[in-house]
mmCIF file of C-alpha atoms and ligand atoms in Angstrom:
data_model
loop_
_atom_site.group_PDB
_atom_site.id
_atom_site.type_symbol
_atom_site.label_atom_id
_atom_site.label_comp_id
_atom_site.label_asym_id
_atom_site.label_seq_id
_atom_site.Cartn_x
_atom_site.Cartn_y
_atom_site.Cartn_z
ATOM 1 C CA UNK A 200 66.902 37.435 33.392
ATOM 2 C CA UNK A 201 65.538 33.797 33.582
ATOM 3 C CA UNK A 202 63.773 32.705 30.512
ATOM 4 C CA UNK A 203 60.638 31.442 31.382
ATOM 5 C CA UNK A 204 58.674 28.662 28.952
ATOM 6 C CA UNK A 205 54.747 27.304 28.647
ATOM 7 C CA UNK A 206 54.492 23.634 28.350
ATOM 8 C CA UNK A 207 51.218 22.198 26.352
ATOM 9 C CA UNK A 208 50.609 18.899 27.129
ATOM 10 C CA UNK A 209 48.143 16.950 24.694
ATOM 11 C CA UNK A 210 49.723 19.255 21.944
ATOM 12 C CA UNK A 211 48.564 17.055 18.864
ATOM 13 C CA UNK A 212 45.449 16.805 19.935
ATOM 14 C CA UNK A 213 42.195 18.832 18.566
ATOM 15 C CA UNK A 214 42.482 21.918 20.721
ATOM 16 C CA UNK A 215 46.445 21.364 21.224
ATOM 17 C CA UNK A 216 47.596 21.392 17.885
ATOM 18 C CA UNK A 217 45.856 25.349 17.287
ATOM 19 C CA UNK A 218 46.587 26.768 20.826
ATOM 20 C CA UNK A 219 50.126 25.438 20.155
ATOM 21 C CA UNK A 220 50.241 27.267 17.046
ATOM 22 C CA UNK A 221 48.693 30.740 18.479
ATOM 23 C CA UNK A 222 51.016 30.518 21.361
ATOM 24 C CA UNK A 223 54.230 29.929 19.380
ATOM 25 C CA UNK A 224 52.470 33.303 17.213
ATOM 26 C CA UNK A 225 52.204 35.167 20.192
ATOM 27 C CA UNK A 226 55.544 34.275 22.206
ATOM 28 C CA UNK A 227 58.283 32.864 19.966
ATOM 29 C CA UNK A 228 58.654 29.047 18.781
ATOM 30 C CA UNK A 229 61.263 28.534 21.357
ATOM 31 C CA UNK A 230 59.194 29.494 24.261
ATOM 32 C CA UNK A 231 56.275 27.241 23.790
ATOM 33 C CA UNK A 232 56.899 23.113 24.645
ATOM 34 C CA UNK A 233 54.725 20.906 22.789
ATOM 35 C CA UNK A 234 53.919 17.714 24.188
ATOM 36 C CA UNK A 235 51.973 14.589 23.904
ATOM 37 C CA UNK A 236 51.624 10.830 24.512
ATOM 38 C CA UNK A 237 51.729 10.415 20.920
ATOM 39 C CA UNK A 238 54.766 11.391 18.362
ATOM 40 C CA UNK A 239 53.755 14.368 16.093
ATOM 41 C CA UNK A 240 55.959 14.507 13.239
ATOM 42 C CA UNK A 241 54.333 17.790 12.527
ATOM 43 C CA UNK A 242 54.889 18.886 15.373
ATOM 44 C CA UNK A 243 58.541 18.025 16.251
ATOM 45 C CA UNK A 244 59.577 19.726 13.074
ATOM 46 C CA UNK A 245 57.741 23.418 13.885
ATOM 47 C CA UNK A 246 60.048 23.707 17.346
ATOM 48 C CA UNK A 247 60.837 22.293 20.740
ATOM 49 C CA UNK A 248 58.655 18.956 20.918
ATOM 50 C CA UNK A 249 58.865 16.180 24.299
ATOM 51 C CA UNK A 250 57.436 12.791 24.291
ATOM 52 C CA UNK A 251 55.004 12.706 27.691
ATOM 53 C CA UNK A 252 52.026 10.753 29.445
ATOM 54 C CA UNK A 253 50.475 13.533 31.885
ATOM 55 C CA UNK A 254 50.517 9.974 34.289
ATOM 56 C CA UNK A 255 53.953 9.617 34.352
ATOM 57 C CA UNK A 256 54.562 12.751 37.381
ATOM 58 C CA UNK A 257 58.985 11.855 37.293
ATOM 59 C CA UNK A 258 58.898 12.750 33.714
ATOM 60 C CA UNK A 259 56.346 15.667 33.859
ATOM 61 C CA UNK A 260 58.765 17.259 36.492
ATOM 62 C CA UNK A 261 62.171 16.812 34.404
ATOM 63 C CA UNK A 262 60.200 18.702 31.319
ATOM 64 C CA UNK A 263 59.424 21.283 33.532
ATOM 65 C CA UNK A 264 63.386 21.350 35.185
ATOM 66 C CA UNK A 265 64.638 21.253 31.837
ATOM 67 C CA UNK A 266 62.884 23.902 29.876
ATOM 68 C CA UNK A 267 62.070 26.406 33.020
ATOM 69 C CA UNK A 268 58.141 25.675 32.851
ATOM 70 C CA UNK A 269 56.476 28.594 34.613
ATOM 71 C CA UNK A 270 53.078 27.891 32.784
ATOM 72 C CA UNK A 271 51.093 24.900 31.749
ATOM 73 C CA UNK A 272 48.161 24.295 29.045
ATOM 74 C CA UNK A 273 47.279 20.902 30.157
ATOM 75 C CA UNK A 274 44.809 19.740 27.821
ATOM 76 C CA UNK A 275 45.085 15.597 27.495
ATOM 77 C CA UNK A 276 42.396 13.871 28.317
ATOM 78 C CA UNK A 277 39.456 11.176 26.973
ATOM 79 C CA UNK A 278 36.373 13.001 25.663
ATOM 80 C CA UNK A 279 32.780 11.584 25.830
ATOM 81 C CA UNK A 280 32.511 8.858 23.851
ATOM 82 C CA UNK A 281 36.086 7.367 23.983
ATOM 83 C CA UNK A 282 35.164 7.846 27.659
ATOM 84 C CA UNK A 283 32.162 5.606 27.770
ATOM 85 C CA UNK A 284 34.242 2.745 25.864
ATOM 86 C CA UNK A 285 37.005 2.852 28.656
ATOM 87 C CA UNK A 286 35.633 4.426 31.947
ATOM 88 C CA UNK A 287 38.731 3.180 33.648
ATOM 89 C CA UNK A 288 41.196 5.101 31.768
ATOM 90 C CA UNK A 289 38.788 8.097 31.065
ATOM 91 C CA UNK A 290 38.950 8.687 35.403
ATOM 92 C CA UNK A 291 43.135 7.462 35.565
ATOM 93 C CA UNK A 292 44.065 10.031 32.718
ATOM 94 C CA UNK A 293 41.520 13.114 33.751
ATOM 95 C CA UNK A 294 41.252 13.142 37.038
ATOM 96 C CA UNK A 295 45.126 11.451 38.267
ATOM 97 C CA UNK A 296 46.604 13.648 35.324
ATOM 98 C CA UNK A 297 45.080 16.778 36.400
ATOM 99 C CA UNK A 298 46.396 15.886 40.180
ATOM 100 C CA UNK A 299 50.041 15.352 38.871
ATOM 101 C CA UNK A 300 49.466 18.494 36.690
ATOM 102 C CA UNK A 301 48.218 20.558 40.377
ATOM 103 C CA UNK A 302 50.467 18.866 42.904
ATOM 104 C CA UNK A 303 53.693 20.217 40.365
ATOM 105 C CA UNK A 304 52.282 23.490 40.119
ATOM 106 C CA UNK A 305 52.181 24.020 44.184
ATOM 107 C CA UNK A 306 55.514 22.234 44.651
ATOM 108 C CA UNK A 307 57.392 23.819 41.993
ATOM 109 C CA UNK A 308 55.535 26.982 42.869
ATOM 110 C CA UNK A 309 54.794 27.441 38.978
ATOM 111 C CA UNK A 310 52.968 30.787 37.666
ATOM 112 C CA UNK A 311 49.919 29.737 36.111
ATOM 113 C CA UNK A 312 47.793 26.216 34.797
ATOM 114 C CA UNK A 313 45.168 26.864 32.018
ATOM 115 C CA UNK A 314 42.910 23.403 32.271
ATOM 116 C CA UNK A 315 39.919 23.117 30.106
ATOM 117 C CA UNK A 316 36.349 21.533 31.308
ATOM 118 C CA UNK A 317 33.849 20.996 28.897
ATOM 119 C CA UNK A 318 29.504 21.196 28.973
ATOM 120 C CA UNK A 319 29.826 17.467 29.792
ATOM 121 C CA UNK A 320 30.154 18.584 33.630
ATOM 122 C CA UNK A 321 26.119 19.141 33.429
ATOM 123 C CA UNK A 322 23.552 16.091 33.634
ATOM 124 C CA UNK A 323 19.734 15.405 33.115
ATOM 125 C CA UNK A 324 18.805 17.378 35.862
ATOM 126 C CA UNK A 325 20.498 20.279 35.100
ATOM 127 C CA UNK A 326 18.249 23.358 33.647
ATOM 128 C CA UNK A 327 18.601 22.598 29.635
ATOM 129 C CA UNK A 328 18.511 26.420 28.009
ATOM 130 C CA UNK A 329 20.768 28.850 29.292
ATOM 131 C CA UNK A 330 22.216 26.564 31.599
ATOM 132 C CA UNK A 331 23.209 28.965 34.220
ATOM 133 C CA UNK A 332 27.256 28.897 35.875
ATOM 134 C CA UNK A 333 26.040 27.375 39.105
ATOM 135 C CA UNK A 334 22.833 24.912 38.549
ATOM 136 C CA UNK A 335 21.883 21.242 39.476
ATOM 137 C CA UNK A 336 25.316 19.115 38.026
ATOM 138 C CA UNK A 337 24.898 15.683 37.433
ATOM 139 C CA UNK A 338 26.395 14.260 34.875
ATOM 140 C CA UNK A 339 26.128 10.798 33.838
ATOM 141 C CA UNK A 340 28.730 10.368 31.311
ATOM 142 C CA UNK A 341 32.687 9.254 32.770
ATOM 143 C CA UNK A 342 33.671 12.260 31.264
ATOM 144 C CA UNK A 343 31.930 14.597 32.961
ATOM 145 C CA UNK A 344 32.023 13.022 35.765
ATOM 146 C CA UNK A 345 36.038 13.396 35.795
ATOM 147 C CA UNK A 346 35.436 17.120 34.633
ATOM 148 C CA UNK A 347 33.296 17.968 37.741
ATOM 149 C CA UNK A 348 36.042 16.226 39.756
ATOM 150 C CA UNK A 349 38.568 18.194 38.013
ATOM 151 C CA UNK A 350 36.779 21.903 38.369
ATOM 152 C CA UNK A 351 36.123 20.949 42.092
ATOM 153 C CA UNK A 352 40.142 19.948 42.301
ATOM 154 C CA UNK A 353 41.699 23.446 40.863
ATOM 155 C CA UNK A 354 38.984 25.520 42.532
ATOM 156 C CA UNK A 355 40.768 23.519 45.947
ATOM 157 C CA UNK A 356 43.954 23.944 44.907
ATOM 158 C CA UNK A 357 43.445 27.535 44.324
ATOM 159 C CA UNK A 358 41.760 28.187 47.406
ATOM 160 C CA UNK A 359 44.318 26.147 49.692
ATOM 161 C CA UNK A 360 47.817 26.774 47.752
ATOM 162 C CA UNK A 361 47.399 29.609 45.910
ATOM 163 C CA UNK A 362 47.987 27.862 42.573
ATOM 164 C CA UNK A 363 46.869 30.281 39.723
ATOM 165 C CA UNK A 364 44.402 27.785 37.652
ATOM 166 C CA UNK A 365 42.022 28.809 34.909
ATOM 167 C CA UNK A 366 39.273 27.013 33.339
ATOM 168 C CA UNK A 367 37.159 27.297 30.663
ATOM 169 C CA UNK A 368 34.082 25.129 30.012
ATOM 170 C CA UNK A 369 34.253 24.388 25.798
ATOM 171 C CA UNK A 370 31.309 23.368 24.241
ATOM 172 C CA UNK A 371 31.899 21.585 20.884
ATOM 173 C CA UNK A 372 34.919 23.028 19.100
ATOM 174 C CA UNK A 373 34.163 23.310 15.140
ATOM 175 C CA UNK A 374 37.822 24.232 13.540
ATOM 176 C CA UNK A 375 39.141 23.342 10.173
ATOM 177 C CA UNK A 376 43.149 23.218 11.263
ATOM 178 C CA UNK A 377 42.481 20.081 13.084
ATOM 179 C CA UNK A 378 40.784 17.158 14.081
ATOM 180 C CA UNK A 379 38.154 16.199 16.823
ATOM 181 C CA UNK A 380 39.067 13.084 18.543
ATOM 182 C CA UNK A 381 36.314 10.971 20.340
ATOM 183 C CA UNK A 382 33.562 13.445 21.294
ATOM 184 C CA UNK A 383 29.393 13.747 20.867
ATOM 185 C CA UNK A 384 30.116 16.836 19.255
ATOM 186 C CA UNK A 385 31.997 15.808 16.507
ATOM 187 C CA UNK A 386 29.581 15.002 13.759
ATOM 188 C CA UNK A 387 29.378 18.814 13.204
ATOM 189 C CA UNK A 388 33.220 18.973 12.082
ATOM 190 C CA UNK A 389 33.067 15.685 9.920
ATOM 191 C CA UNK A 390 29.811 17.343 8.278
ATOM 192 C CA UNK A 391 31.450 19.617 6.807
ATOM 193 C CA UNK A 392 34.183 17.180 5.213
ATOM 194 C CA UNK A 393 31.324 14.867 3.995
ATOM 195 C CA UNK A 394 29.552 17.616 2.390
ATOM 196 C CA UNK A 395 32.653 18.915 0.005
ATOM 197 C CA UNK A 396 33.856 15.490 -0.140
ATOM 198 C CA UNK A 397 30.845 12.830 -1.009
ATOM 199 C CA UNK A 398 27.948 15.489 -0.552
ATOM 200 C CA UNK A 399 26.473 12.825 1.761
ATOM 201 C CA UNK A 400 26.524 12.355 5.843
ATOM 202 C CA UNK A 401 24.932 10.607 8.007
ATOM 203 C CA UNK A 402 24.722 11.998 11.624
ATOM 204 C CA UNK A 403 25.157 9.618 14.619
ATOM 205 C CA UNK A 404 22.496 12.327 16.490
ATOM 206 C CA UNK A 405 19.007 12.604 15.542
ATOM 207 C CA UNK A 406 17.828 16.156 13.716
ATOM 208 C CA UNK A 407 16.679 18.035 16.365
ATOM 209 C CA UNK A 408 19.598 17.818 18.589
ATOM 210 C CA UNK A 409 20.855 21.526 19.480
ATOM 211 C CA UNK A 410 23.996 21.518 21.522
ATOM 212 C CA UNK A 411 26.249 24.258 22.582
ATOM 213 C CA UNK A 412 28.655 24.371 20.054
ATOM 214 C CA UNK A 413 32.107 27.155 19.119
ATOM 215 C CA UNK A 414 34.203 28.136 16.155
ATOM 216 C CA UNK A 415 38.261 27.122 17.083
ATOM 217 C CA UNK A 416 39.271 30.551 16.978
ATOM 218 C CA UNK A 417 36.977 31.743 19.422
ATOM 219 C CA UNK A 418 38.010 29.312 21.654
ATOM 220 C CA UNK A 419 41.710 29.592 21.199
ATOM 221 C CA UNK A 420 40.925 33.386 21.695
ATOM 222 C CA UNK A 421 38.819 32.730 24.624
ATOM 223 C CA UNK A 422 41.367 30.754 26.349
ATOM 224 C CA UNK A 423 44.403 33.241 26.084
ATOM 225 C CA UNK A 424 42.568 36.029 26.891
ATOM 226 C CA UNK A 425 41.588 34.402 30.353
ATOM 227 C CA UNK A 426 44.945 33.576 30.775
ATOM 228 C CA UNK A 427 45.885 37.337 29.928
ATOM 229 C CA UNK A 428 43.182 38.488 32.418
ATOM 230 C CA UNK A 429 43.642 40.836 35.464
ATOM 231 C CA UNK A 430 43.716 38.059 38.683
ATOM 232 C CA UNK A 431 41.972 40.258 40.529
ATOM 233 C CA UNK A 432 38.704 40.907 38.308
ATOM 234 C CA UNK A 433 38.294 36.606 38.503
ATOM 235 C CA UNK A 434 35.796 34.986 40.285
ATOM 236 C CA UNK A 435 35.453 31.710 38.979
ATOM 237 C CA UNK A 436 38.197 29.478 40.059
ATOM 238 C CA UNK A 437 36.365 26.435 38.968
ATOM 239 C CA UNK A 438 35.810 27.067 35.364
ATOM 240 C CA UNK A 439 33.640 29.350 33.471
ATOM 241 C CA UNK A 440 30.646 28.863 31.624
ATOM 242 C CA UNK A 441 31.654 30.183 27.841
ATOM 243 C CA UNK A 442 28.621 30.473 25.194
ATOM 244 C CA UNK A 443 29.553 30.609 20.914
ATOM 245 C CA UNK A 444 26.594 29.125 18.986
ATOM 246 C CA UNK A 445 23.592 26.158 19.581
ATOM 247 C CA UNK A 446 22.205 24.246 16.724
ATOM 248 C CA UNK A 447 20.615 21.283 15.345
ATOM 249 C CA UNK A 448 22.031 18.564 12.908
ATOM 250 C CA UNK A 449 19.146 20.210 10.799
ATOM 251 C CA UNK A 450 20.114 23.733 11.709
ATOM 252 C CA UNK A 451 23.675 23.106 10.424
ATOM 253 C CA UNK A 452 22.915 21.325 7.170
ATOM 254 C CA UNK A 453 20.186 23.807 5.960
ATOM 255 C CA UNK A 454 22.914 26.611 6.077
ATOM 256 C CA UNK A 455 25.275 23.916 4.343
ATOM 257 C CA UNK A 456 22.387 23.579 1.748
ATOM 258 C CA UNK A 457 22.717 27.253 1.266
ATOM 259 C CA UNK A 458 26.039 26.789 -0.621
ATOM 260 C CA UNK A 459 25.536 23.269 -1.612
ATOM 261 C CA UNK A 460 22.401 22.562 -2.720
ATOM 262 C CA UNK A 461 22.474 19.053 -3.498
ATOM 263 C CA UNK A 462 23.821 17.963 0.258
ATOM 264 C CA UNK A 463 22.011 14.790 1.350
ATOM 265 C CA UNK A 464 21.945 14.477 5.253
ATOM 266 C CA UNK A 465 20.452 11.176 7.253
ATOM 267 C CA UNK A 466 20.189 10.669 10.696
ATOM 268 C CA UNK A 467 21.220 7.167 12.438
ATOM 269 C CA UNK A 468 21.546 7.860 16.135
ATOM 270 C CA UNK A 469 23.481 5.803 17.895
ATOM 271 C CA UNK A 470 24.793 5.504 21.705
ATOM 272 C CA UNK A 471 25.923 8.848 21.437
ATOM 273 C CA UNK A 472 22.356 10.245 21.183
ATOM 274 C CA UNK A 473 22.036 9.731 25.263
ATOM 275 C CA UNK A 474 25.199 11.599 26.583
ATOM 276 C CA UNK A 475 24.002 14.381 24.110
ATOM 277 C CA UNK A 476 20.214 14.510 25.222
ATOM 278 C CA UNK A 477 21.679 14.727 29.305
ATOM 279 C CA UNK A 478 23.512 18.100 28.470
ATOM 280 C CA UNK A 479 22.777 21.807 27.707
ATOM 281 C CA UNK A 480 21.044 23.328 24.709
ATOM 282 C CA UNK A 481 22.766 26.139 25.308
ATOM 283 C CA UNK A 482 24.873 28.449 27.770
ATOM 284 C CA UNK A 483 24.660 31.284 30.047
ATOM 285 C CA UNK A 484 28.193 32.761 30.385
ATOM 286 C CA UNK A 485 27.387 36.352 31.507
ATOM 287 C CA UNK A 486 30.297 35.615 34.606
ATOM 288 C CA UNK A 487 32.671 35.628 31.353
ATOM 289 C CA UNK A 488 31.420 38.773 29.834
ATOM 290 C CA UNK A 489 31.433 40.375 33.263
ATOM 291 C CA UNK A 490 34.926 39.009 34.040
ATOM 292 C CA UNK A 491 37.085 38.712 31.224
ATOM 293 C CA UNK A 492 35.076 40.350 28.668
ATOM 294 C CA UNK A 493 34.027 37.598 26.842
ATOM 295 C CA UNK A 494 32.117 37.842 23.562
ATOM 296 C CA UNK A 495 32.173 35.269 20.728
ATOM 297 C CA UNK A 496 33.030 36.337 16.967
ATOM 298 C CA UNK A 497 30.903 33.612 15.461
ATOM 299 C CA UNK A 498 28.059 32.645 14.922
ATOM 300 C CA UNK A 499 26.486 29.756 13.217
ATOM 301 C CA UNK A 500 26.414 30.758 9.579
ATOM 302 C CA UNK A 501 29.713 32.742 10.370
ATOM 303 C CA UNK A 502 31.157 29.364 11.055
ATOM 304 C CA UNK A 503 29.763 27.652 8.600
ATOM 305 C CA UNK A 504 31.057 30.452 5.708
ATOM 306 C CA UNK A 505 34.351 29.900 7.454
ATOM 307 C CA UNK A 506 34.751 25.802 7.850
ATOM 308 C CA UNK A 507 33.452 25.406 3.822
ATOM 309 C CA UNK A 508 35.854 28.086 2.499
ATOM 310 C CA UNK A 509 38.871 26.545 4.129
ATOM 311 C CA UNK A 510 37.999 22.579 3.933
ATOM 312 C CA UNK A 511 37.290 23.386 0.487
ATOM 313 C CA UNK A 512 40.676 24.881 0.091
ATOM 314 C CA UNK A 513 42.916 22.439 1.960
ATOM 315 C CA UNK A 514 40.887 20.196 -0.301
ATOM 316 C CA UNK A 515 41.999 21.352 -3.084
ATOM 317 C CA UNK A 516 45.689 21.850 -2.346
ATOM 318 C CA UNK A 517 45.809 18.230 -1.571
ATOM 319 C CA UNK A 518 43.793 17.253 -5.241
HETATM 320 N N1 LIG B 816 33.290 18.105 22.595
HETATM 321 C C1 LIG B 816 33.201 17.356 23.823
HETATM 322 C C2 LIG B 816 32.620 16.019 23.598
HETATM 323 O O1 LIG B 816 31.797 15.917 22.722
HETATM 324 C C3 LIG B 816 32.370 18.101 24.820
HETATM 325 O O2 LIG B 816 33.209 18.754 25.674
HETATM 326 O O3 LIG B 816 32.950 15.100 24.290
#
């Protein structure tokens, strides 16, 4: 029998570098292709790495003749605020990279594309507290914009061609085993570094910001498990609404107060503070629950416990 492989693309990036890990867990080194636009020496040591921009379709489609690609993670693309400071990229990489990644699964007839959208799809218009699956969308940011394209593009290409996409729509990721690139969300990984390193941070969003936010694992889980899921019992082709945690920049550092009293936090909102104030406070994702059986292991303290016990030991190991 044919061996079949998954190909990440984006590997070293935030989300990549875990769900690389999990998969290569779950299904052998050998069977799981990292790639990315960037070198990973990390990477290319742990098992089959390729060098690829998602924009480059010639080379996408030798990776996939090569290695016997039957399923793709695709995962590159610019986040919010990298997206703002180059719009023109943000809609060439997300939306032209998610075509390539769509018009190679229908040609090549591949078996299934996990893509991820994010809670940057939703705008100032849409309803801010349990933002429901199907509300107003109008997002202002070139990020979301290129994420609405994108869920509108795989629910099509499922719909015309039968290709077998799944989608997830992450809030903020908050993991320890790697690091955010260029998102709104991110102050609420650094935090944590800040606290066990200087005991100081200042947050680019104001206090009272509560965003929809979800510990790594639960999203890593999350995403194989829809992948896993029954075909039949899906009916979200777009991508689903997925709900962790919501808090504050105040929220957060109280329960880091908890375990380190003497944590200073300051607030100096910057351009950021806008994309954050257009999107959700938090999620509705009862599709998920219905569909896929969705339910979240963490919750905030949960995930704070968790990031402080492990940045405090990689800390240490590197002392
Ligand atoms: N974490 C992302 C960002 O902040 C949201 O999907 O851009």
């Amino acid at each position: 029998m044919e061996t079949k492989r998954t190909l990440v693309i984006g590997a070293s990036g935030q989300v990549g570098t875990e769900l690389t890990a999990a998969l290569r867990n779950q299904y052998g080194v050998d069977a799981i292709i990292a790639s990315d636009i960037h070198p990973d020496e990390k990477l290319q040591k742990q098992g089959p790495f390729e060098l690829l921009n998602v924009l480059d379709k010639p080379r996408l489609e030798a990776i996939i003749d090569q290695y016997q690609i039957d399923t793709i993670y695709h995962l590159a693309a610019l986040l919010s605020a990298t997206g703002e400071k180059n719009p023109p990229l943000a809609w060439d990489l997300n939306c032209n990279g998610l075509l390539n990644v769509l018009n190679v699964m229908r040609d090549k007839g591949l078996k299934q594309l996990f893509w991820p959208s994010t809670i940057a799809v939703f705008g100032p218009h849409t309803p801010r507290e349990e933002t429901p699956q199907f509300c107003v969308m109008d997002p202002n940011t070139m990020y979301g914009l290129t994420k609405l394209v994108g869920e509108r593009l795989c629910e099509y290409y499922f719909e015309k061609y039968g290709v077998d996409v799944r989608s997830i729509r992450y809030p903020g990721l908050i993991g320890w085993k790697s690091a955010p690139g260029g998102g709104t969300t991110d102050y609420a990984v650094h935090i944590f570094y800040a606290a066990l390193q200087t005991g100081e941070y200042t947050c680019f969003l104001s206090e009272d910001t509560r965003l929809p936010m979800m510990h790594m694992e639960d999203a890593i889980r999350a995403t194989i498990d829809l992948m896993h899921a029954d075909a039949s019992r899906l009916t979200i082709r777009s991508s689903y609404n997925i709900s962790g945690c919501s808090f504050t920049p105040r929220e957060l550092s109280n329960i880091i107060k908890e375990s380190l009293p003497d944590f200073v936090i300051k607030y100096e909102p910057d351009y950021r503070q806008a994309i954050a104030d257009s999107w959700p406070q938090s999620i509705d994702d009862n599709i998920a629950q219905n569909d896929w059986d969705w339910k979240p292991k963490y919750n905030t303290a949960k995930l704070t416990e968790d990031m402080l016990i492990h940045i405090r030991e990689m800390l240490a190991e590197k002392a």
